[in-house]
């Protein structure tokens, strides 16, 4: 009899586990207006990812600076010398990472890259593509901030942009700064796609 009870309880728990909501999901995430913001954000993030290679080709003329190169890892010292901060590490909203924290990191990272591009843009010979990319980053930050405000408590403090003061004594440093910013932005945007996909109701239900 005891064995039957244990078996029945095991079946019940398995059923509950299968029907339980995915970690990090909530009524807010499933709200249609929130989902609309997710869709806009995903679209803008994908647009940014598509724009980065074109932007890189338009403003980086130093042949040794390639967007997708294993040599980029060797530029860590230059990044430190120039003063390029690392992007926030993005984590998918889950039982251990709140939705607010995930969105906050996205917003902070977008603000950082906006500031970095703004610092180098005026020093580049060709910056039209950079200007367009910055506009997309700004629009994406607006969407993320809207979601962040929906997720935050009324008294929550908005994340403040990371101060950026780059050391750019010459054209080579400007080129490296623009290059490393685009490399980092590409990686950051790829992580954003992953985080946003986890919040997309259509994606998780398919």
Coordinates of C-alpha atoms in Angstrom, one line a residue:
X1 CA 0.0 0.0 0.0
X2 CA 2.8 2.4 0.9
X3 CA 4.5 1.6 -2.4
X4 CA 1.3 2.5 -4.3
X5 CA 1.0 5.8 -2.4
X6 CA 4.6 6.7 -3.1
X7 CA 4.1 5.8 -6.8
X8 CA 1.0 8.0 -6.9
X9 CA 2.8 10.9 -5.3
X10 CA 5.7 10.5 -7.8
X11 CA 3.3 10.7 -10.7
X12 CA 1.5 13.7 -9.3
X13 CA 4.8 15.5 -8.7
X14 CA 6.0 14.7 -12.2
X15 CA 2.7 16.1 -13.6
X16 CA 3.1 19.3 -11.6
X17 CA 6.7 19.7 -12.7
X18 CA 5.7 19.4 -16.4
X19 CA 2.9 22.0 -16.0
X20 CA 4.9 24.4 -13.9
X21 CA 5.8 27.7 -15.7
X22 CA 9.3 28.1 -17.0
X23 CA 11.8 29.8 -14.6
X24 CA 11.6 33.6 -14.8
X25 CA 8.2 33.7 -16.5
X26 CA 5.5 35.8 -14.9
X27 CA 2.2 37.4 -15.6
X28 CA 4.2 40.5 -16.7
X29 CA 6.2 38.6 -19.2
X30 CA 3.1 37.1 -20.7
X31 CA 1.3 40.5 -20.9
X32 CA 0.6 41.4 -24.6
X33 CA 2.1 44.9 -24.2
X34 CA 5.3 43.4 -22.7
X35 CA 5.5 40.9 -25.5
X36 CA 5.1 43.6 -28.1
X37 CA 8.2 45.3 -26.6
X38 CA 10.1 42.0 -26.7
X39 CA 9.3 41.7 -30.4
X40 CA 10.4 45.3 -31.1
X41 CA 13.6 44.7 -29.1
X42 CA 14.4 41.5 -30.9
X43 CA 14.0 43.2 -34.2
X44 CA 16.2 46.1 -33.3
X45 CA 18.9 43.8 -31.8
X46 CA 18.9 41.7 -35.0
X47 CA 19.2 45.0 -37.0
X48 CA 22.1 46.1 -35.0
X49 CA 23.9 42.7 -35.5
X50 CA 23.4 43.0 -39.2
X51 CA 24.7 46.6 -39.2
X52 CA 27.9 46.0 -37.3
X53 CA 29.9 44.3 -40.1
X54 CA 28.9 47.1 -42.5
X55 CA 29.8 49.8 -39.9
X56 CA 33.1 48.2 -39.2
X57 CA 34.1 48.1 -42.9
X58 CA 33.1 51.8 -43.3
X59 CA 35.2 53.2 -40.5
X60 CA 38.0 50.7 -39.7
X61 CA 40.8 51.0 -42.3
X62 CA 43.6 49.3 -40.4
X63 CA 44.0 45.9 -42.1
X64 CA 45.1 44.1 -39.0
X65 CA 41.8 45.0 -37.2
X66 CA 39.3 42.4 -38.4
X67 CA 35.8 42.0 -36.8
X68 CA 35.8 38.3 -36.4
X69 CA 39.4 37.5 -35.7
X70 CA 41.1 35.4 -33.0
X71 CA 43.7 38.2 -32.9
X72 CA 41.2 40.4 -31.1
X73 CA 42.0 38.7 -27.8
X74 CA 45.5 40.1 -28.0
X75 CA 44.2 43.7 -27.9
X76 CA 43.3 43.5 -24.2
X77 CA 46.2 45.6 -23.2
X78 CA 45.2 48.3 -25.7
X79 CA 41.7 48.2 -24.4
X80 CA 43.0 48.9 -20.9
X81 CA 45.3 51.6 -22.2
X82 CA 42.4 53.3 -24.1
X83 CA 40.0 52.8 -21.1
X84 CA 37.3 50.7 -22.7
X85 CA 35.1 49.2 -20.0
X86 CA 33.9 45.7 -20.3
X87 CA 30.2 45.2 -21.1
X88 CA 27.9 43.8 -18.3
X89 CA 27.6 40.1 -18.4
X90 CA 24.0 39.2 -19.5
X91 CA 22.1 36.4 -17.9
X92 CA 18.8 34.9 -18.9
X93 CA 16.0 35.6 -16.4
X94 CA 15.5 32.6 -14.2
X95 CA 14.9 31.4 -10.7
X96 CA 18.4 32.8 -9.8
X97 CA 18.3 36.0 -12.0
X98 CA 15.4 38.4 -11.7
X99 CA 13.7 39.9 -14.8
X100 CA 14.6 43.3 -13.5
X101 CA 18.3 42.4 -13.2
X102 CA 18.4 40.9 -16.7
X103 CA 16.8 43.9 -18.3
X104 CA 18.9 46.3 -16.2
X105 CA 22.1 44.7 -17.5
X106 CA 20.9 45.0 -21.1
X107 CA 20.1 48.7 -20.6
X108 CA 23.5 49.4 -18.9
X109 CA 25.3 47.6 -21.8
X110 CA 23.4 49.6 -24.4
X111 CA 24.2 52.9 -22.7
X112 CA 27.8 51.9 -22.4
X113 CA 28.2 51.1 -26.1
X114 CA 26.3 54.3 -27.0
X115 CA 28.7 56.3 -25.0
X116 CA 31.8 54.5 -26.5
X117 CA 30.6 55.1 -30.0
X118 CA 29.8 58.7 -29.2
X119 CA 33.4 59.2 -28.0
X120 CA 35.0 57.9 -31.1
X121 CA 32.5 58.9 -33.8
X122 CA 33.6 62.5 -34.2
X123 CA 37.3 61.3 -34.6
X124 CA 36.5 58.9 -37.4
X125 CA 37.0 59.9 -41.1
X126 CA 33.7 58.2 -42.0
X127 CA 31.1 58.0 -39.3
X128 CA 27.7 57.9 -41.2
X129 CA 27.3 54.2 -40.4
X130 CA 28.3 54.8 -36.8
X131 CA 25.7 57.5 -36.4
X132 CA 23.0 55.2 -37.8
X133 CA 24.1 52.4 -35.5
X134 CA 24.0 54.7 -32.5
X135 CA 20.4 55.6 -33.4
X136 CA 19.4 52.0 -33.4
X137 CA 21.1 51.4 -30.1
X138 CA 19.3 54.4 -28.7
X139 CA 15.9 53.1 -29.9
X140 CA 16.7 49.7 -28.5
X141 CA 17.6 51.2 -25.1
X142 CA 14.2 53.0 -25.1
X143 CA 12.4 49.7 -25.6
X144 CA 14.4 47.9 -22.9
X145 CA 13.9 50.8 -20.5
X146 CA 10.1 50.6 -21.0
X147 CA 10.2 46.9 -20.0
X148 CA 12.5 47.7 -17.1
X149 CA 10.1 50.3 -15.8
X150 CA 7.3 47.8 -16.0
X151 CA 9.3 45.2 -14.1
X152 CA 10.6 47.6 -11.4
X153 CA 9.0 48.5 -8.2
X154 CA 7.9 52.2 -8.0
X155 CA 10.8 53.2 -5.8
X156 CA 13.4 51.4 -7.9
X157 CA 16.4 53.4 -9.1
X158 CA 17.1 53.6 -12.8
X159 CA 20.6 52.3 -13.8
X160 CA 23.0 55.1 -14.5
X161 CA 25.3 55.1 -17.6
X162 CA 28.9 54.1 -17.1
X163 CA 31.1 57.2 -17.4
X164 CA 33.4 56.9 -20.4
X165 CA 36.7 58.8 -20.8
X166 CA 38.8 57.3 -23.5
X167 CA 42.5 57.9 -24.0
X168 CA 42.9 58.5 -27.7
X169 CA 46.2 60.2 -28.4
X170 CA 46.3 59.3 -32.1
X171 CA 44.5 57.9 -35.1
X172 CA 45.6 54.3 -34.4
X173 CA 44.1 54.4 -30.9
X174 CA 40.8 55.8 -32.4
X175 CA 40.8 52.9 -34.9
X176 CA 41.4 50.4 -32.1
X177 CA 38.8 51.9 -29.9
X178 CA 36.1 51.9 -32.6
X179 CA 37.1 48.3 -33.6
X180 CA 37.0 46.9 -30.0
X181 CA 33.7 48.7 -29.3
X182 CA 32.1 47.1 -32.4
X183 CA 33.6 43.7 -31.5
X184 CA 32.2 44.0 -27.9
X185 CA 28.9 45.3 -29.1
X186 CA 28.5 42.3 -31.5
X187 CA 29.1 39.8 -28.7
X188 CA 26.8 41.8 -26.3
X189 CA 24.1 41.9 -28.9
X190 CA 24.3 38.1 -29.5
X191 CA 23.8 37.6 -25.8
X192 CA 20.9 40.0 -25.9
X193 CA 19.2 37.9 -28.6
X194 CA 19.5 34.9 -26.4
X195 CA 18.1 36.7 -23.3
X196 CA 15.2 38.2 -25.3
X197 CA 14.4 34.9 -27.0
X198 CA 13.9 33.3 -23.5
X199 CA 11.3 36.0 -22.8
X200 CA 9.5 35.6 -26.1
X201 CA 6.2 33.8 -25.5
X202 CA 5.9 32.7 -29.1
X203 CA 9.5 31.3 -29.1
X204 CA 9.0 29.3 -25.8
X205 CA 5.6 27.9 -26.9
X206 CA 6.8 26.7 -30.3

